């Protein structure tokens, strides 16, 4: 599904290398987690994959189902099936959540040459998916993320994911700012979307989230590289001993 | 005191070509009084402090600069709204194109007829709010209007008027120079909506004086037409009685030069005045909102919400003032003026002012200029919305606070659809 090879990335504005050769292969239907200390490059990886401005790829490649995505515009990557659940979802006053969702869904359908959803069909689908995430009619009506609590924002991200049905989902610290109940709700939402044809890259600081969203593989990232990969037990090791031991071991 | 020579010259040049329209006794007196005020003040020049950001030369000049006609192929604005249509072509009332001027709860007359009749409420209002509005800031272009207005309506609402009165201003002559003056009286407890749309003329000077009695409500939504060449200087006056409501929204898209002045006095307790504007300019566009709101009663609320979207060298101006008189305790005043600059060539000039003489008030004002929020743009694009439509969505997001000031949903939707179309056209 997603293949990252020797990815080197620096900041556009300053001469600072953030990613120093990331290699990662994520098969269809699998869930991989990336853990790592602050500043290791986890969020940068998610931004570079989704096409945010401000980064320069100096070497390496990233392909989604064999297609090079690094030269694509963010919207083209989205239409190709990539989705990033933001760590800090952006508030957009004056634009209704529903309008936003419908614009996004139909823009992607259009880009893929599919017919746009009618207002009626869209409404039916959105209501059904919102219900399972406990997103009420009021939240759908309100401007995008404005006045939403931390948990509501994250649930809203998962709703977007559910509506857009991406193949490759990147969750950037989706657990940050969530209490236990909210984390369960969000995780259930993610788990409901797990399927053979859909892969997940879960970026997190804490093992806690991985109790709910069980990963197939856990990677440890440090200083712009993946320094260790293993099974779910690797996350437990981090939880118990911190990163210091692992970093020492691979140094 | 003698006027400075350039001002005297500009004033003489303009007045030389004008004659006072025929009127009855009181009308003649009102016009002559206004003319003497124009002579005393002199017409504005670029050196006047109040015209620092907007050059009045073409508005003052003896002849209106030519303005190419614009063929608007859109469905007429407000088309789906049940309304009483009153059409003016290049500033002249067109009876044929207008609906019959009878509507329950309201009396409508043509200004030129009313001014030769003895209608006491018109007599008590024509030029009166304009005169009051000359202090503390002189507005000679408004006095010029009172003196020389050739047409307009006098409207008196006595009850809840069942449908809006829509003033449609058509522009069919490249050199038309229109001066219109409307006087509107909202009687106690009455409720009226006035819609305006269209460019009106090559050059347009308009005054609207609105007197809202206790518990009355006046709603006003206007769109100033898509013509690129036109020039306009408008004056909207409001005097508000106890527990009355005055709400005005203006959409300006295109137009070489527009100066919209709003002068409101809150004279009765618990009155509410909202003025809002959304302006979109591309290229040769200069748009000026000049607002003066005086609080002279207790527990009144006023809101000014002005948003401008500017690109390709367009210029936006905002001069807004809230004056709170010593007795106007518990005043709630809010003023926001913002511009969204879509490139580095565009400019926004703002002069927000508060002058407060009461001690128990809550007044806030803010003015900002900014570009499209890159984080929000990326967020939208990451969801699959291409850059163009995503930018449009953020422009609409920026304008939302102003659009929200339109109370009627159908009218707001219509205005919104015009904004969307304007943006989509620019995307090609």
XYZ file of C-alpha atoms in Angstrom:
679
model
C 0.000 0.000 0.000
C 2.497 2.588 1.217
C 6.157 2.295 0.470
C 8.640 4.829 1.823
C 12.244 4.509 0.743
C 15.236 6.366 2.086
C 13.136 9.518 2.596
C 15.172 12.610 3.354
C 13.357 15.841 4.147
C 14.544 19.272 5.193
C 12.687 22.439 6.123
C 12.278 24.718 3.110
C 12.980 27.903 5.038
C 16.035 26.811 6.943
C 18.823 24.383 6.454
C 17.536 21.805 8.858
C 17.296 18.139 7.992
C 14.307 16.517 9.715
C 13.984 13.124 8.074
C 17.274 11.362 7.439
C 16.392 8.251 5.523
C 13.048 6.765 6.491
C 12.235 3.307 5.177
C 8.829 1.813 5.735
C 6.668 -0.702 3.927
C 3.026 -0.911 4.900
C 0.951 -3.674 3.360
C -2.737 -3.424 2.562
C -4.984 -4.076 5.530
C -2.240 -3.624 8.104
C -1.919 -1.219 10.995
C 1.513 0.166 11.720
C 2.294 2.431 14.634
C 5.111 4.929 14.861
C 6.298 5.960 18.293
C 9.178 8.145 19.214
C 10.345 11.020 21.362
C 9.447 14.635 20.655
C 11.247 16.064 17.667
C 12.017 12.677 16.133
C 10.195 13.612 12.910
C 6.909 11.719 13.312
C 4.611 14.627 12.510
C 6.904 15.822 9.732
C 6.540 12.413 8.119
C 2.747 12.750 8.210
C 2.873 16.264 6.732
C 5.306 15.326 3.986
C 3.175 12.357 3.000
C 0.031 14.482 2.861
C 1.680 17.358 0.993
C 1.945 20.277 3.372
C 4.027 23.254 2.215
C 7.288 24.117 3.889
C 9.175 20.859 3.427
C 11.665 19.859 0.791
C 12.279 16.246 -0.117
C 16.006 15.995 -0.753
C 16.169 12.261 -1.403
C 14.102 9.116 -1.420
C 10.553 8.311 -2.442
C 7.078 7.548 -1.220
C 4.547 5.626 -3.251
C 0.914 4.810 -2.646
C -0.069 1.608 -4.445
C 2.954 2.054 -6.651
C 2.192 5.671 -7.564
C 4.694 8.322 -6.563
C 2.792 10.730 -4.367
C 5.455 13.275 -3.480
C 4.906 15.333 -6.632
C 1.145 15.422 -6.227
C -0.884 18.314 -4.805
C -2.493 17.600 -1.416
C -5.933 17.277 -3.024
C -4.575 14.782 -5.568
C -3.112 12.667 -2.797
C -6.473 12.771 -1.052
C -8.244 11.673 -4.210
C -5.680 8.879 -4.565
C -6.836 7.603 -1.173
C -4.571 9.225 1.394
C -6.033 10.723 4.550
C -4.386 12.527 7.434
C -6.248 12.861 10.722
C -4.750 16.064 12.114
C -3.214 16.394 15.526
C -4.722 19.877 15.665
C -7.817 19.986 13.441
C -8.263 23.486 12.023
C -11.255 25.655 12.890
C -13.028 27.189 9.918
C -15.595 29.746 11.060
C -18.498 30.421 8.752
C -18.304 27.120 6.907
C -20.824 24.540 8.082
C -19.405 21.138 8.942
C -21.906 19.494 6.618
C -21.058 21.824 3.729
C -17.396 21.090 4.280
C -17.930 17.328 4.315
C -20.077 17.357 1.229
C -17.653 19.606 -0.661
C -14.798 17.269 0.227
C -16.626 14.045 -0.622
C -17.843 15.364 -3.943
C -14.497 16.942 -4.851
C -12.856 13.557 -4.425
C -15.563 11.748 -6.340
C -15.219 14.277 -9.138
C -11.444 13.877 -9.202
C -11.891 10.126 -9.537
C -14.436 10.513 -12.299
C -17.312 9.315 -10.140
C -20.729 10.881 -9.926
C -21.292 13.385 -7.102
C -23.541 12.305 -4.259
C -26.974 13.866 -4.207
C -27.888 15.969 -1.181
C -30.319 13.300 -0.015
C -27.909 10.369 -0.324
C -25.156 12.346 1.310
C -27.350 13.306 4.237
C -28.391 9.699 4.783
C -24.818 8.430 4.850
C -23.511 11.241 7.014
C -26.243 10.800 9.622
C -25.610 7.110 9.892
C -21.850 7.490 10.282
C -22.176 10.452 12.639
C -24.459 8.450 14.883
C -21.899 5.744 15.576
C -19.361 8.438 16.509
C -21.932 10.154 18.732
C -21.773 13.278 16.597
C -25.131 14.992 16.898
C -27.044 17.109 14.406
C -25.862 20.278 16.097
C -22.195 19.403 15.544
C -22.902 18.745 11.898
C -24.549 22.108 11.524
C -21.945 24.145 13.364
C -18.961 25.697 11.584
C -16.089 23.248 11.095
C -14.461 22.530 14.474
C -15.470 25.931 15.896
C -16.278 25.632 19.568
C -15.666 21.877 19.460
C -13.995 20.282 22.465
C -10.763 18.379 21.920
C -12.663 15.119 21.793
C -15.283 16.472 19.411
C -12.591 17.649 17.037
C -10.993 14.216 16.936
C -14.342 12.513 16.448
C -14.976 14.924 13.626
C -11.689 13.857 12.026
C -12.778 10.236 12.183
C -16.151 11.157 10.692
C -14.342 12.773 7.765
C -12.279 9.641 7.405
C -15.389 7.493 7.441
C -17.046 9.649 4.798
C -14.019 9.868 2.520
C -13.219 6.142 2.752
C -9.493 6.477 2.155
C -7.190 3.516 1.531
C -4.333 4.874 3.562
C -5.102 6.591 6.841
C -2.486 8.447 8.814
C -3.476 9.309 12.376
C -1.227 12.009 13.802
C -1.413 11.852 17.596
C -5.117 11.347 17.461
C -5.005 10.440 21.160
C -3.633 13.797 22.279
C -6.123 15.746 24.335
C -8.532 12.836 24.706
C -9.923 11.461 27.931
C -10.435 7.714 28.336
C -14.006 7.689 27.064
C -13.226 9.842 24.060
C -10.266 7.662 23.216
C -12.466 4.598 23.249
C -15.035 6.296 21.017
C -12.402 7.417 18.522
C -10.690 4.012 18.557
C -13.977 2.222 17.971
C -14.518 4.545 15.022
C -11.127 3.670 13.615
C -11.535 -0.052 14.249
C -14.866 -0.034 12.455
C -13.009 1.200 9.383
C -10.364 -1.488 9.460
C -10.618 -3.667 6.406
C -8.524 -5.733 4.054
C -8.024 -2.953 1.587
C -7.295 -0.180 4.076
C -4.075 0.504 5.913
C -3.336 2.672 8.915
C -0.267 4.498 10.103
C -0.841 5.478 13.716
C 1.508 8.077 15.138
C 1.425 8.289 18.899
C 3.451 9.038 21.984
C 1.663 6.558 24.150
C 1.025 2.883 24.158
C -2.459 3.543 25.537
C -3.998 4.199 22.137
C -2.508 0.964 20.852
C -4.501 -0.974 23.441
C -7.554 0.099 21.504
C -6.198 0.196 17.967
C -4.074 -2.931 17.873
C -1.111 -2.558 15.548
C 0.504 -5.291 13.480
C 3.873 -3.581 13.566
C 5.371 -0.927 15.832
C 8.201 1.313 14.678
C 10.373 3.481 16.860
C 11.488 6.705 15.266
C 14.386 8.763 16.483
C 16.339 11.594 14.941
C 14.663 11.298 11.546
C 14.973 7.549 11.110
C 13.136 4.401 12.031
C 15.563 2.824 14.440
C 13.676 -0.244 15.492
C 10.631 -2.204 14.384
C 8.808 -5.015 16.064
C 5.484 -6.368 17.209
C 2.997 -4.806 19.636
C 5.302 -5.773 22.500
C 7.654 -2.974 21.426
C 5.039 -0.434 22.442
C 4.800 -2.013 25.866
C 8.536 -1.829 26.230
C 8.415 1.889 25.533
C 5.597 2.329 27.982
C 7.526 0.574 30.740
C 11.070 1.759 30.134
C 10.809 4.903 28.000
C 12.832 5.478 24.852
C 16.231 5.729 26.499
C 16.974 1.983 26.548
C 15.975 1.442 22.950
C 17.931 4.437 21.735
C 20.976 3.295 23.619
C 20.645 -0.180 22.199
C 20.545 0.999 18.578
C 23.138 3.744 18.979
C -14.617 82.382 6.333
C -13.361 82.059 2.811
C -12.811 78.557 1.470
C -9.354 77.517 0.279
C -9.041 78.374 -3.405
C -8.986 74.795 -4.788
C -12.108 73.938 -2.790
C -13.840 77.128 -3.901
C -12.947 76.394 -7.507
C -14.141 72.792 -7.347
C -17.384 73.880 -5.704
C -18.018 76.683 -8.214
C -17.260 74.400 -11.142
C -19.779 71.806 -9.983
C -22.523 74.227 -8.990
C -22.233 76.266 -12.182
C -23.706 73.426 -14.164
C -26.585 72.714 -11.766
C -30.000 74.182 -11.147
C -32.304 73.423 -8.257
C -35.161 71.147 -9.330
C -38.708 72.554 -9.219
C -40.404 72.049 -5.859
C -43.248 73.434 -3.772
C -42.744 76.040 -1.093
C -41.233 73.887 1.644
C -39.258 71.808 -0.842
C -37.750 74.906 -2.346
C -36.784 76.172 1.102
C -35.183 72.827 2.017
C -33.180 72.759 -1.203
C -32.054 76.366 -0.881
C -31.005 75.771 2.677
C -28.963 72.734 1.575
C -27.398 74.707 -1.241
C -26.297 77.436 1.127
C -24.731 74.770 3.320
C -22.884 73.358 0.317
C -21.571 76.829 -0.489
C -20.471 77.390 3.077
C -18.722 74.007 3.446
C -17.431 73.706 -0.075
C -17.265 70.334 -1.811
C -14.581 67.872 -0.706
C -11.101 67.819 -2.123
C -8.306 65.302 -1.698
C -6.817 67.515 1.013
C -9.753 67.102 3.388
C -8.993 64.927 6.389
C -12.235 62.993 5.957
C -11.274 62.233 2.337
C -7.693 61.342 3.056
C -8.030 57.761 1.803
C -10.527 58.321 -0.987
C -9.966 60.908 -3.655
C -13.276 62.725 -4.214
C -12.246 64.496 -7.449
C -14.342 62.377 -9.814
C -17.315 62.454 -7.454
C -17.190 66.231 -7.289
C -16.260 67.055 -10.922
C -18.788 69.005 -12.982
C -19.319 66.086 -15.356
C -19.650 62.444 -14.480
C -16.797 60.418 -15.938
C -18.045 58.031 -18.619
C -18.816 54.541 -17.445
C -19.048 51.678 -19.871
C -22.244 49.682 -19.590
C -22.107 46.199 -18.215
C -24.327 43.413 -19.431
C -25.274 41.386 -16.383
C -26.482 37.967 -17.473
C -27.185 36.683 -13.976
C -30.686 36.052 -12.725
C -31.763 39.360 -11.156
C -30.998 39.563 -7.456
C -33.903 38.862 -5.088
C -35.777 37.299 -8.044
C -37.215 34.500 -5.963
C -38.367 36.857 -3.228
C -41.888 38.222 -3.263
C -41.313 41.960 -3.365
C -42.706 45.263 -4.580
C -40.425 46.420 -7.388
C -39.608 50.066 -7.987
C -37.330 50.687 -10.933
C -35.107 53.677 -11.582
C -33.226 53.930 -14.861
C -30.187 56.165 -14.677
C -31.773 57.822 -11.680
C -35.247 58.331 -13.155
C -38.305 56.513 -11.869
C -39.682 54.105 -14.470
C -43.407 53.644 -13.828
C -43.805 51.097 -16.617
C -41.178 48.777 -15.238
C -42.283 49.254 -11.637
C -45.076 47.570 -9.738
C -48.106 49.521 -8.634
C -46.974 51.499 -5.590
C -49.715 50.251 -3.308
C -49.050 47.868 -0.502
C -50.824 47.328 2.778
C -49.228 48.997 5.761
C -47.171 51.434 3.755
C -47.590 54.668 1.787
C -45.247 55.203 -1.135
C -44.899 58.388 -3.165
C -42.452 59.710 -5.662
C -40.218 62.368 -4.103
C -40.830 64.884 -6.876
C -44.595 64.654 -6.214
C -44.244 64.683 -2.456
C -42.101 67.812 -2.497
C -44.797 69.887 -4.053
C -47.413 68.604 -1.611
C -47.840 69.443 2.020
C -47.041 66.073 3.578
C -45.958 67.019 7.057
C -43.865 63.953 7.864
C -41.858 64.330 4.651
C -41.399 68.022 5.398
C -40.116 67.097 8.849
C -37.628 64.594 7.509
C -36.310 65.641 4.104
C -32.767 66.920 4.623
C -33.281 66.903 8.389
C -31.163 63.872 9.268
C -28.664 64.956 6.642
C -28.411 68.360 8.363
C -28.061 66.775 11.808
C -25.344 64.555 10.384
C -23.228 67.553 9.355
C -21.831 67.761 12.869
C -19.311 66.901 14.073
C -18.137 65.900 10.584
C -19.141 67.826 7.469
C -20.640 65.837 4.605
C -21.019 68.329 1.754
C -21.801 65.633 -0.814
C -24.916 64.766 1.192
C -25.993 68.409 1.339
C -25.423 68.569 -2.416
C -27.794 65.630 -2.686
C -30.505 67.323 -0.612
C -30.246 70.422 -2.770
C -30.274 68.737 -6.158
C -31.927 65.308 -5.822
C -34.155 64.858 -8.836
C -35.955 61.705 -7.857
C -36.504 59.206 -5.114
C -39.242 57.813 -2.956
C -40.959 58.829 0.214
C -42.053 55.773 2.141
C -44.073 55.671 5.333
C -44.611 52.349 7.012
C -47.519 52.234 9.422
C -47.619 48.521 10.164
C -45.836 45.308 9.534
C -45.336 45.470 5.785
C -45.980 42.079 4.219
C -43.216 42.158 1.632
C -40.015 44.069 0.965
C -39.868 47.145 -1.212
C -37.139 46.522 -3.766
C -35.453 49.506 -5.371
C -33.827 48.475 -8.625
C -31.296 50.857 -10.096
C -30.555 50.308 -13.760
C -27.671 51.870 -15.598
C -28.289 52.377 -19.314
C -26.420 55.531 -20.253
C -22.642 55.755 -20.215
C -22.670 59.335 -18.936
C -25.603 59.356 -16.541
C -25.213 61.359 -13.360
C -27.934 60.446 -10.890
C -28.880 62.064 -7.612
C -31.536 60.183 -5.682
C -32.932 60.915 -2.263
C -35.299 58.659 -0.341
C -36.996 59.498 2.925
C -38.428 56.698 5.001
C -40.502 56.934 8.137
C -41.121 53.806 10.173
C -44.019 54.584 12.493
C -44.333 53.184 15.979
C -44.262 49.383 15.900
C -44.036 49.242 12.102
C -41.648 46.936 10.299
C -40.270 47.404 6.812
C -37.602 45.800 4.656
C -36.042 47.789 1.825
C -33.890 46.051 -0.757
C -31.692 47.872 -3.203
C -29.682 46.620 -6.102
C -27.993 47.819 -9.230
C -25.335 50.295 -10.272
C -27.831 53.160 -10.848
C -25.738 55.363 -13.132
C -22.255 56.205 -14.343
C -22.068 58.403 -11.271
C -24.480 58.025 -8.408
C -25.065 60.230 -5.407
C -27.687 58.765 -3.127
C -29.086 59.726 0.216
C -31.546 57.720 2.269
C -32.927 59.195 5.472
C -34.630 56.688 7.738
C -36.516 57.733 10.819
C -37.464 54.763 12.986
C -40.052 55.520 15.676
C -40.307 53.628 18.961
C -40.516 49.863 18.548
C -40.148 50.210 14.799
C -37.882 48.011 12.695
C -36.043 48.807 9.497
C -34.190 46.143 7.532
C -32.052 47.050 4.581
C -30.086 44.860 2.191
C -28.392 46.274 -0.857
C -26.082 45.123 -3.614
C -24.359 47.754 -5.660
C -24.200 46.049 -9.022
C -21.440 44.319 -10.925
C -20.471 47.250 -13.168
C -16.749 47.841 -13.202
C -16.756 51.477 -14.227
C -19.369 53.106 -12.052
C -18.770 55.572 -9.256
C -20.982 56.013 -6.246
C -21.212 58.079 -3.107
C -24.079 56.994 -0.885
C -25.345 58.296 2.432
C -27.521 56.273 4.732
C -28.984 58.104 7.721
C -30.833 56.555 10.594
C -32.493 58.004 13.655
C -33.612 55.403 16.146
C -36.357 55.634 18.738
C -36.847 53.555 21.875
C -36.542 49.792 21.382
C -36.270 50.257 17.658
C -34.170 48.159 15.300
C -32.109 49.256 12.324
C -30.216 46.655 10.314
C -28.365 47.295 7.112
C -26.161 45.093 4.950
C -24.347 46.054 1.759
C -22.681 43.865 -0.836
C -20.257 45.619 -3.132
C -18.569 43.614 -5.835
C -16.695 45.663 -8.423
C -17.042 49.378 -9.088
C -14.195 51.781 -9.654
C -15.108 54.007 -6.797
C -17.617 53.534 -4.016
C -17.951 55.515 -0.839
C -20.767 54.376 1.411
C -21.395 56.627 4.362
C -23.620 55.600 7.237
C -24.661 58.041 9.936
C -26.785 56.700 12.762
C -28.119 58.255 15.927
C -29.514 56.099 18.702
C -31.835 58.491 20.484
C -34.229 56.150 22.270
C -33.286 53.689 25.010
C -32.779 50.003 24.185
C -32.399 50.596 20.455
C -30.344 48.310 18.251
C -28.354 49.318 15.166
C -26.379 46.921 13.002
C -24.502 47.897 9.857
C -22.514 45.415 7.869
C -20.796 45.204 4.555
C -19.035 42.688 2.361
C -16.906 44.088 -0.436
C -15.042 42.187 -3.129
C -12.633 44.006 -5.368
C -10.417 42.858 -8.181
C -8.063 45.328 -9.832
C -9.301 48.861 -10.380
C -11.514 48.950 -7.307
C -11.685 51.478 -4.538
C -14.201 50.908 -1.794
C -14.741 53.091 1.235
C -17.039 52.476 4.196
C -17.338 55.547 6.363
C -19.547 55.031 9.395
C -20.475 57.289 12.281
C -22.665 55.948 15.064
C -23.749 58.177 17.924
C -25.130 56.665 21.112
C -27.334 59.188 22.884
C -29.590 56.916 24.946
C -29.317 54.218 27.570
C -28.758 50.513 26.983
C -28.435 50.624 23.215
C -26.485 48.208 21.086
C -24.586 48.954 17.899
C -22.582 46.631 15.672
C -20.403 47.449 12.697
C -19.117 44.474 10.725
C -17.182 45.307 7.571
C -15.212 42.791 5.544
C -13.309 43.342 2.343
C -11.689 40.865 -0.013
C -9.105 42.541 -2.210
C -6.898 41.395 -5.070
C -4.874 42.719 -7.978
C -4.291 46.145 -6.496
C -7.796 46.746 -5.155
C -8.074 49.259 -2.319
C -10.360 49.109 0.694
C -10.991 51.894 3.179
C -12.786 51.861 6.500
C -13.430 54.889 8.665
C -15.687 53.925 11.511
C -16.559 55.740 14.645
C -18.591 55.061 17.744
C -19.410 58.184 19.727
C -20.911 57.571 23.152
C -22.502 60.664 24.685
C -22.305 61.238 28.478
C -25.819 59.951 29.173
C -25.560 56.874 26.989
C -24.841 54.466 29.833
C -24.891 50.703 29.307
C -23.935 51.166 25.675
C -22.841 47.990 23.957
C -20.779 48.989 20.943
C -18.924 46.635 18.640
C -16.932 47.410 15.571
C -14.873 45.096 13.408
C -13.247 45.922 10.089
C -11.155 43.337 8.340
C -9.584 42.783 4.996
C -8.453 39.637 3.306
C -5.637 40.544 0.952
C -5.299 37.914 -1.748
C -1.992 39.317 -2.994
C 0.702 41.817 -2.093
C -0.613 44.540 -4.418
C -3.847 45.168 -2.579
C -4.308 47.643 0.194
C -6.553 48.183 3.187
C -6.634 51.505 5.022
C -8.522 51.591 8.279
C -9.276 54.275 10.788
C -11.356 52.831 13.623
C -12.339 55.304 16.324
C -14.032 55.239 19.691
C -15.002 58.394 21.545
C -16.647 57.665 24.861
C -18.027 60.122 27.416
C -20.105 57.715 29.505
C -18.451 55.595 32.163
C -20.543 52.448 32.178
C -20.200 51.108 28.645
C -18.787 48.100 26.819
C -17.253 49.067 23.509
C -14.819 47.055 21.464
C -13.240 47.522 18.119
C -10.784 45.635 16.011
C -9.244 45.956 12.612
C -7.092 43.404 10.823
C -5.534 42.739 7.460
C -4.417 39.288 6.519
C -3.845 36.704 3.861
C -5.525 33.335 3.420
C -4.786 31.102 6.411
C -2.328 28.524 5.091
C -3.185 25.974 7.773
C -6.859 26.115 6.909
C -6.068 25.942 3.200
C -3.956 22.830 3.707
C -6.654 21.286 5.878
C -9.225 21.704 3.110
C -6.870 20.508 0.392
C -5.886 17.468 2.430
C -9.574 16.532 2.346
C -9.529 16.625 -1.433
C -10.836 20.134 -2.085
C -8.664 21.672 -4.829
C -6.842 24.921 -4.126
C -9.273 27.201 -6.022
C -12.510 26.059 -4.400
C -10.718 25.719 -1.054
C -9.611 29.356 -1.270
C -13.170 30.372 -2.153
C -14.485 28.508 0.844
C -12.054 30.399 3.074
C -13.084 33.712 1.505
C -16.695 32.885 2.324
C -15.604 31.886 5.815
C -13.981 35.300 6.157
C -17.143 37.072 4.994
C -19.525 34.973 7.079
C -19.730 37.335 10.046
C -20.960 40.118 7.765
C -23.405 37.899 5.859
C -24.789 36.653 9.172
C -26.088 40.171 9.743
C -28.764 39.563 7.098
C -31.715 38.314 9.059
C -33.864 36.938 6.270
C -32.548 33.540 5.237
C -33.770 33.619 1.641
C -32.169 37.013 1.072
C -28.939 35.899 2.740
C -28.844 32.792 0.529
C -29.310 34.916 -2.567
C -26.489 37.257 -1.553
C -24.297 34.251 -0.759
C -24.927 32.754 -4.182
C -23.747 36.042 -5.762
C -20.568 35.903 -3.748
C -19.952 32.312 -4.774
C -20.537 33.208 -8.421
C -18.171 36.183 -8.204
C -15.452 33.978 -6.771
C -16.056 31.158 -9.251
C -15.844 33.595 -12.183
C -12.455 34.743 -11.000
C -11.240 31.192 -10.893
C -12.243 30.801 -14.538
